[in-house]
Structures are given as C-alpha cells and as structure tokens.
Coordinates of C-alpha atoms and ligand atoms in Angstrom, one line a residue:
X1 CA 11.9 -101.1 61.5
X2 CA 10.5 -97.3 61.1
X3 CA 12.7 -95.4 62.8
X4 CA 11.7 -91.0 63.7
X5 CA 15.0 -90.0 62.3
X6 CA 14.4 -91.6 58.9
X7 CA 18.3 -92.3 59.2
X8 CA 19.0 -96.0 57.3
X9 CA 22.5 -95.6 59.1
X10 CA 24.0 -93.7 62.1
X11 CA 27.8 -93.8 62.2
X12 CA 28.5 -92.1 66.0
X13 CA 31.8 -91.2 67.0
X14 CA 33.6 -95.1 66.2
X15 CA 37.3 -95.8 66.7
X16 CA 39.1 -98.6 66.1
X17 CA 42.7 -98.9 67.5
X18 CA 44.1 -102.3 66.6
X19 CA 47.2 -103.7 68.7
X20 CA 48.3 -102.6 71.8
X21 CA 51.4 -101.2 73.1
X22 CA 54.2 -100.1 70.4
X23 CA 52.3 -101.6 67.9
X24 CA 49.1 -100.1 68.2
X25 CA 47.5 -98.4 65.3
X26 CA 44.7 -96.0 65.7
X27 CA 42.7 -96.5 62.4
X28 CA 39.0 -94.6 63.4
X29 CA 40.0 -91.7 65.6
X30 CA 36.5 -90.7 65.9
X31 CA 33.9 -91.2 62.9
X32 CA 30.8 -89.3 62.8
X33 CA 28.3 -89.2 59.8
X34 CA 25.1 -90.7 58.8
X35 CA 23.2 -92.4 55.9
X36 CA 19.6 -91.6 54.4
X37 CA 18.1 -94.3 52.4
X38 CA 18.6 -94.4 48.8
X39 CA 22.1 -92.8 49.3
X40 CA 25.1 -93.8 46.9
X41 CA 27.5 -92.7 49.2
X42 CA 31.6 -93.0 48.1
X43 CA 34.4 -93.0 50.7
X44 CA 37.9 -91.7 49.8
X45 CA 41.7 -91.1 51.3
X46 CA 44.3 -92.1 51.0
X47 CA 45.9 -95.9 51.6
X48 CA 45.8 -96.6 55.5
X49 CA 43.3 -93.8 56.5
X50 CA 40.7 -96.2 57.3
X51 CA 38.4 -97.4 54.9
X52 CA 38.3 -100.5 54.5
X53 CA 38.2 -100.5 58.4
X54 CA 35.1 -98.3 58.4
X55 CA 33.1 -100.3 55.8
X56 CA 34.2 -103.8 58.0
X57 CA 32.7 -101.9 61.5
X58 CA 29.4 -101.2 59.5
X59 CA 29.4 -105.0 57.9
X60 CA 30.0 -106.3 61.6
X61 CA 33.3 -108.0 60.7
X62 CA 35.3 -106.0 63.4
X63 CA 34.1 -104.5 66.6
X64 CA 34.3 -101.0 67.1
X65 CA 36.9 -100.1 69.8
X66 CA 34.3 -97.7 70.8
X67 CA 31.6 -95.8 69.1
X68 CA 28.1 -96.9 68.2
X69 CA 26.6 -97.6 64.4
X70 CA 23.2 -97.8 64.4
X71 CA 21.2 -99.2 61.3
X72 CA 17.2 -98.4 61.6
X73 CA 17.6 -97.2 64.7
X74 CA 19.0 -100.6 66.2
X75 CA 22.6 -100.6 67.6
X76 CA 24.6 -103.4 66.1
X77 CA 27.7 -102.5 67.6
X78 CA 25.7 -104.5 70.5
X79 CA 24.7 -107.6 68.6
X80 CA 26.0 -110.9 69.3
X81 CA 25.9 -114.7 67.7
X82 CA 22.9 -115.4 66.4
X83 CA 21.8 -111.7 65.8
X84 CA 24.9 -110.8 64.2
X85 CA 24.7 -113.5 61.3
X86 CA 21.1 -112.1 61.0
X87 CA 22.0 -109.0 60.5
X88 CA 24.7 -110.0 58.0
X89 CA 22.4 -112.0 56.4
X90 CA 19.3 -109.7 55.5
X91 CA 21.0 -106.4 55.7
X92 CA 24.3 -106.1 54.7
X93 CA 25.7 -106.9 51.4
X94 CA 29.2 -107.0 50.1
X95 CA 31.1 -106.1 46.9
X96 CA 34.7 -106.9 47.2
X97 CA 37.6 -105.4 45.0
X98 CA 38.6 -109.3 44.2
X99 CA 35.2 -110.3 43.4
X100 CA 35.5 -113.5 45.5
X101 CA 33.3 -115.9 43.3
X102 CA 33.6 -119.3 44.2
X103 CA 35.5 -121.2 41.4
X104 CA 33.3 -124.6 42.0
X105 CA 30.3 -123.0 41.8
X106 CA 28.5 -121.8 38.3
X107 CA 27.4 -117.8 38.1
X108 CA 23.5 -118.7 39.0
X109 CA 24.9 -120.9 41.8
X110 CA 26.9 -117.6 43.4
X111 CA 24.4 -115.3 43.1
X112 CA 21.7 -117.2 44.6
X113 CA 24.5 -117.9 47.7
X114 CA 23.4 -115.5 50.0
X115 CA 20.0 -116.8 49.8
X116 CA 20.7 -120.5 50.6
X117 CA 22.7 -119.8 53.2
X118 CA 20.0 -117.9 54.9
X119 CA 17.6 -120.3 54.7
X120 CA 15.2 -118.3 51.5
X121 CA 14.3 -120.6 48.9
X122 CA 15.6 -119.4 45.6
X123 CA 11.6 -119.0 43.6
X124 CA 11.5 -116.3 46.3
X125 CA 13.5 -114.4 44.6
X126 CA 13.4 -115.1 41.4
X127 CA 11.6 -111.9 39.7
X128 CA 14.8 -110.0 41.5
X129 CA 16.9 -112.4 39.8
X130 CA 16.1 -112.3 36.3
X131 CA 16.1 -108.4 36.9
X132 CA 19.8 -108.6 38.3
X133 CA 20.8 -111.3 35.5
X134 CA 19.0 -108.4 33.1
X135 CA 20.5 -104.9 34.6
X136 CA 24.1 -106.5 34.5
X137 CA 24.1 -108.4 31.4
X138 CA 25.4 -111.6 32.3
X139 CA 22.4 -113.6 31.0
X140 CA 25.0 -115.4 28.9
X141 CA 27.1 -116.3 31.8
X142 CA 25.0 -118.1 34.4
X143 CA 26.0 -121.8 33.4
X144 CA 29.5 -120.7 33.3
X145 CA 32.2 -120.7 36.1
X146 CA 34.2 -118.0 37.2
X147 CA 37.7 -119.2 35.8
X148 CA 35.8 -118.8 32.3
X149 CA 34.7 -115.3 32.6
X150 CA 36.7 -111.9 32.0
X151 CA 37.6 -109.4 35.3
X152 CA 34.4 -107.1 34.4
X153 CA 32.0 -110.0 33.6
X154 CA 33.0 -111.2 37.3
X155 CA 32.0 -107.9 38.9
X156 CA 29.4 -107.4 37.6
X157 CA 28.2 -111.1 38.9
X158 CA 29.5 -110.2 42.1
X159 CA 27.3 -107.5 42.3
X160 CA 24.0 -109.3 41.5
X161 CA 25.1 -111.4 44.3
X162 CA 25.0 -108.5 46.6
X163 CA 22.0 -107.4 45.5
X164 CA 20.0 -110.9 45.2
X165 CA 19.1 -110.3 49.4
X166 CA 17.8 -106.8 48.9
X167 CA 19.9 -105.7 51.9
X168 CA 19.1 -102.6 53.4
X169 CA 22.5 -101.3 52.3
X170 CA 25.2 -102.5 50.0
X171 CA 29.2 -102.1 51.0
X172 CA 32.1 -102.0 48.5
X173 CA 35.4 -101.8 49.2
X174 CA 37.1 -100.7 45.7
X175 CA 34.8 -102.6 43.6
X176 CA 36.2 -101.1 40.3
X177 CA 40.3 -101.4 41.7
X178 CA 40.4 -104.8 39.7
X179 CA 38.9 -103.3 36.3
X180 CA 40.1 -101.5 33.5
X181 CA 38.2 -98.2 32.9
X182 CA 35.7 -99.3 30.5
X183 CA 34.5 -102.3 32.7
X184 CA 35.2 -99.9 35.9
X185 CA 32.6 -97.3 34.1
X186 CA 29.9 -100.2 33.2
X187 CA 29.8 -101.5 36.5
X188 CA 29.4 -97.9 38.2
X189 CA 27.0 -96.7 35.8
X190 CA 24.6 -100.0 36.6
X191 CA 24.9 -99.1 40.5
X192 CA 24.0 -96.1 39.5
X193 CA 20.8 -97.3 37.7
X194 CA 20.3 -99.8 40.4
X195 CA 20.6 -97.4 43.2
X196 CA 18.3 -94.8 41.0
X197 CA 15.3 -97.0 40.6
X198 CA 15.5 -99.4 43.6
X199 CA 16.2 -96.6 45.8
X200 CA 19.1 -99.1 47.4
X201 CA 21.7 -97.4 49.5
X202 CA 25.3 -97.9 48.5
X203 CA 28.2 -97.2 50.7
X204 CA 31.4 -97.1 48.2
X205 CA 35.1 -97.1 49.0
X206 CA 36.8 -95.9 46.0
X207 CA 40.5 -94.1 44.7
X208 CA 38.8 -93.2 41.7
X209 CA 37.5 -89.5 41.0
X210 CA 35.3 -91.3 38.0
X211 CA 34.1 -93.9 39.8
X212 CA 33.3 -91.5 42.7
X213 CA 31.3 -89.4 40.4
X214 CA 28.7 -91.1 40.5
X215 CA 28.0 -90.6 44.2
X216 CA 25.7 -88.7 45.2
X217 CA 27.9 -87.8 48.3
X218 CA 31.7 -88.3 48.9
X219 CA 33.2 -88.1 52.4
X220 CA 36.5 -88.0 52.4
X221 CA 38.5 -89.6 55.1
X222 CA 42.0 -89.0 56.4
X223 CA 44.1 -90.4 59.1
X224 CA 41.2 -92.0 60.7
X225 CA 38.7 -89.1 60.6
X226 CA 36.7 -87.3 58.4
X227 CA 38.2 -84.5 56.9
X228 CA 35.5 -83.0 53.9
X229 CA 32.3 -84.1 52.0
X230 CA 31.2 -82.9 49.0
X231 CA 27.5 -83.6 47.7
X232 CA 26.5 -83.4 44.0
X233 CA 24.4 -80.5 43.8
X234 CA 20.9 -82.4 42.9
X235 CA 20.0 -79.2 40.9
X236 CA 21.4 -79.9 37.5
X237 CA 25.2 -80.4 38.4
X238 CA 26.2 -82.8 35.3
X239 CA 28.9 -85.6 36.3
X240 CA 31.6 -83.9 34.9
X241 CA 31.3 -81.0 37.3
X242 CA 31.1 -83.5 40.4
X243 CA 34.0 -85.1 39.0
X244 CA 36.1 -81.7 38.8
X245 CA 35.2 -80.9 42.7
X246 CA 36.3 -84.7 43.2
X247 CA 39.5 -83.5 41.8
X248 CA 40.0 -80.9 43.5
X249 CA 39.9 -82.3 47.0
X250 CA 41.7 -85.0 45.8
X251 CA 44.8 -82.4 45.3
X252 CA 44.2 -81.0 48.5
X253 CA 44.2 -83.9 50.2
X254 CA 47.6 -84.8 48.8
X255 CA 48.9 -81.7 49.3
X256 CA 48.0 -81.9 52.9
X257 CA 46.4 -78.7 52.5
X258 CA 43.5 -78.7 54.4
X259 CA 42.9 -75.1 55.2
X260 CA 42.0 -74.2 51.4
X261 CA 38.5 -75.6 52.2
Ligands
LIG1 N1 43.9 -106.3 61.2 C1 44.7 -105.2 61.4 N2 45.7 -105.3 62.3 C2 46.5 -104.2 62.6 N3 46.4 -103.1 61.9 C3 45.5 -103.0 60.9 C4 44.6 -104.0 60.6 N4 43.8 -103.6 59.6 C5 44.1 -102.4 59.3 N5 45.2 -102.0 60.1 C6 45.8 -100.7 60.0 O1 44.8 -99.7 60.1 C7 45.1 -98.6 59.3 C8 43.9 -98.4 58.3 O2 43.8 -99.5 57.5 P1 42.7 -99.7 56.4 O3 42.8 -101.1 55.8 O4 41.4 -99.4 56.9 O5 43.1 -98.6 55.3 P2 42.5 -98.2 53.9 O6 42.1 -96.8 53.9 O7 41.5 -99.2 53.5 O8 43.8 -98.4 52.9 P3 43.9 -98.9 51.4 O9 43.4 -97.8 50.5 O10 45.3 -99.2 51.2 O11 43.0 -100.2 51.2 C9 46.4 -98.9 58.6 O12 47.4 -98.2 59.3 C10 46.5 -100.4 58.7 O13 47.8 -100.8 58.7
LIG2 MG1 41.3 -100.7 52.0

C-alpha cells in the first residue's frame, strides 16, 4: 500500500509497562521515530532499556500498552487474529541472536519455512532463493542439518530465512551476539550488501559499535526512551568514522552523561 508520507514505518509515542502493582516495569516510556524504506537502521542501550521490547511491538509479538506503529500507513497495533498472522507472515521477518533453526529440518527445508507456512509454493520463490543460498554462501550446506554446521554458517542461514518472504522490513535482535568477530563481520557486511541492492529495510538491535557501523542510522535508546541518533553522513563518511561517533556515544551513554550532546 502507497502511503503520502512515503514512511515504511511509524513508531508513535508506544509504551509498554509490563506487571502491575510493585512489580510493574515500565520498558517504552514513550517511543517516537520513524522508518524510510531501504533503511538499515541499528538500535542500541544498554541491557533492560528496551530493545528487544521495541523490536517485539513492531513484530506484533506484544501489544503496545499504548502508542500506535503504523507500517504503510496501516495501524497494526489494531490488528487482530487472522490479520495479525498476515501481517507476520508477508511483512515482518526475524533474525534471532540464537539462530533458532529447527534441528529436524535440513538448511533448504528452514529457509523455505516461512513460505510453507504461508501457503506460497516454494518455485515461487525460487530465483530469490538461489540468490540468498548465493549472497550468503551456504550453497554447500542446504542438505545438511543445523547440529552439523558451525555458529556463523547458522546465521547466515537464518538470515536467508528471513529474507526468503521479502518482508517489507527485517528485525534482529543481536544477530551477531552468538558470533565471533570474523563471522559477526561476514554476516553484517552481507546485510549490508543485501540491504544496498534490494533496497530491504533492516531494523537492528545490536551492542556492537562494529556491527552498528554499518547502519545507516543508530538510535540509541535508554531507559525506555530515545535518548540520541546518529546518521552516517551519506557524503563520503568511511565506516571507520561512523564507527568512532558510535564510540563516542557509547561512552556517554555509560557515563550517564547526557548533556555533552
Ligand atoms: N515479559 C516480561 N515481563 C516482565 N518484564 C519484562 C518482560 N520483558 C522485558 N521485561 C523488562 O522490561 C525491561 C526491558 O527489557 P528488554 O528485554 O526490552 O531489554 P533489552 O534492552 O532488550 O536488554 P538486553 O540488552 O539485556 O537484551 C527490563 O527491565 C526487563 O526486565
Ligand atoms: Mg534484548
């Protein structure tokens, strides 16, 4: 759906307080930001400030307390049954820190998951398939299972599995927390590519400054709200200058020094 804004995503003022009483925690205190298409968008903070919260409001696996998200202009905070698995279905996909590959299945049998459960037959996607298998370089894998494949190989299948949909955006909570940093670079660096030439949008919740830098935005989240963003300066600013501003903010975030920005 065309929508006048041209905003894939709209993010409007959402808490979430789970609980009640004594032991209620207030985890969105009032979220506000939006998405264009094509962003690769990284959230940081600290542990507990809300992330994984926020990315499971905009997947539709917990209901905003209050607050609206919008996706093309339709408000799913408002969707029920039916229209939420829809939703789930064609436009969300998700990148876990654990991978969560299904041991019984082979490689080609979890990617092509999303689609059978959604009713598409797999020869309609196969050219996005063999392009997946290709950009993350597990054409020697697909006949294997999970339990035979190293930490980075199973990321990487995990994230032609939440690609194989072409969902209108992609969430991942920490998808590089499990890998070392060689494995945690390759898998960035073919979001990147992915994101570059597919235009896809990514929505990323990392701890990582490298990882991070390869955002094109960061918004950086604290105690439930969202305390700075940074952009990568499209003009020519290289990585490695993204990933020093990253840096810094990092610092000043643990410093609890928020009035040096
Ligand atoms: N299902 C839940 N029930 C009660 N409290 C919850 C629940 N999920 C999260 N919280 C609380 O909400 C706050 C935010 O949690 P969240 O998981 O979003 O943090 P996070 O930023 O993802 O942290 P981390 O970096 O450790 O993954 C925390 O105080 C957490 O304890
Ligand atoms: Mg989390």
């Amino acid at each position: 759906m065309v929508n006048a804004s041209n905003k894939l995503l709209e993010v409007k003022e959402v808490h979430k307080v789970f609980g009640k009483g004594q032991s209620e925690t207030k985890a969105l205190k009032g979220v506000t930001f939006d998405v264009l298409p094509g962003e690769f968008l990284g959230i940081m903070g600290a542990s507990g400030s809300g992330k994984t919260t926020l990315l499971n409001v905009i997947a539709t696996m917990l209901k905003p307390t209050s607050g609206q998200i919008l996706l093309e202009g339709q408000n799913i905070s408002s969707f029920k049954g039916g229209q939420l698995a829809a939703y789930r279905g064609n436009h969300i996909g998700y990148l876990f820190q654990q991978f969560e590959l299904i041991d019984n299945l082979t490689v080609k049998e979890n990617i092509v998951l999303p689609l059978a459960i959604h009713g598409i037959h797999v020869s309609a996607q196969e050219q996005q398939l063999s392009e997946l298998v290709n950009r993350f370089d597990i054409e020697e894998l697909l006949n294997k299972f999970p339990s035979q494949l190293s930490g980075g190989q199973k990321q990487r299948v995990a994230a032609a599995r939440a690609l194989i949909s072409n969902p209108s955006i992609v969430l991942a909570d920490e998808p590089t927390g499990a890998l070392d940093t060689k494995n945690a670079k390759v898998l960035m660096e073919k979001l990147s590519e992915h994101n570059q030439l597919h235009r896809s949008t990514i929505l990323t919740v990392t701890h990582d400054a490298n990882a991070a830098s390869y955002c094109s935005r960061i918004l950086f989240i604290q105690d439930g709200v969202i305390f700075h963003e940074l952009r990568r300066n499209v003009l020519g600013e290289s990585q490695e200058a993204f990933y020093e501003r990253i840096v810094m903010v990092m610092a000043q975030l643990a410093g609890g020094s928020s009035n040096v920005l």
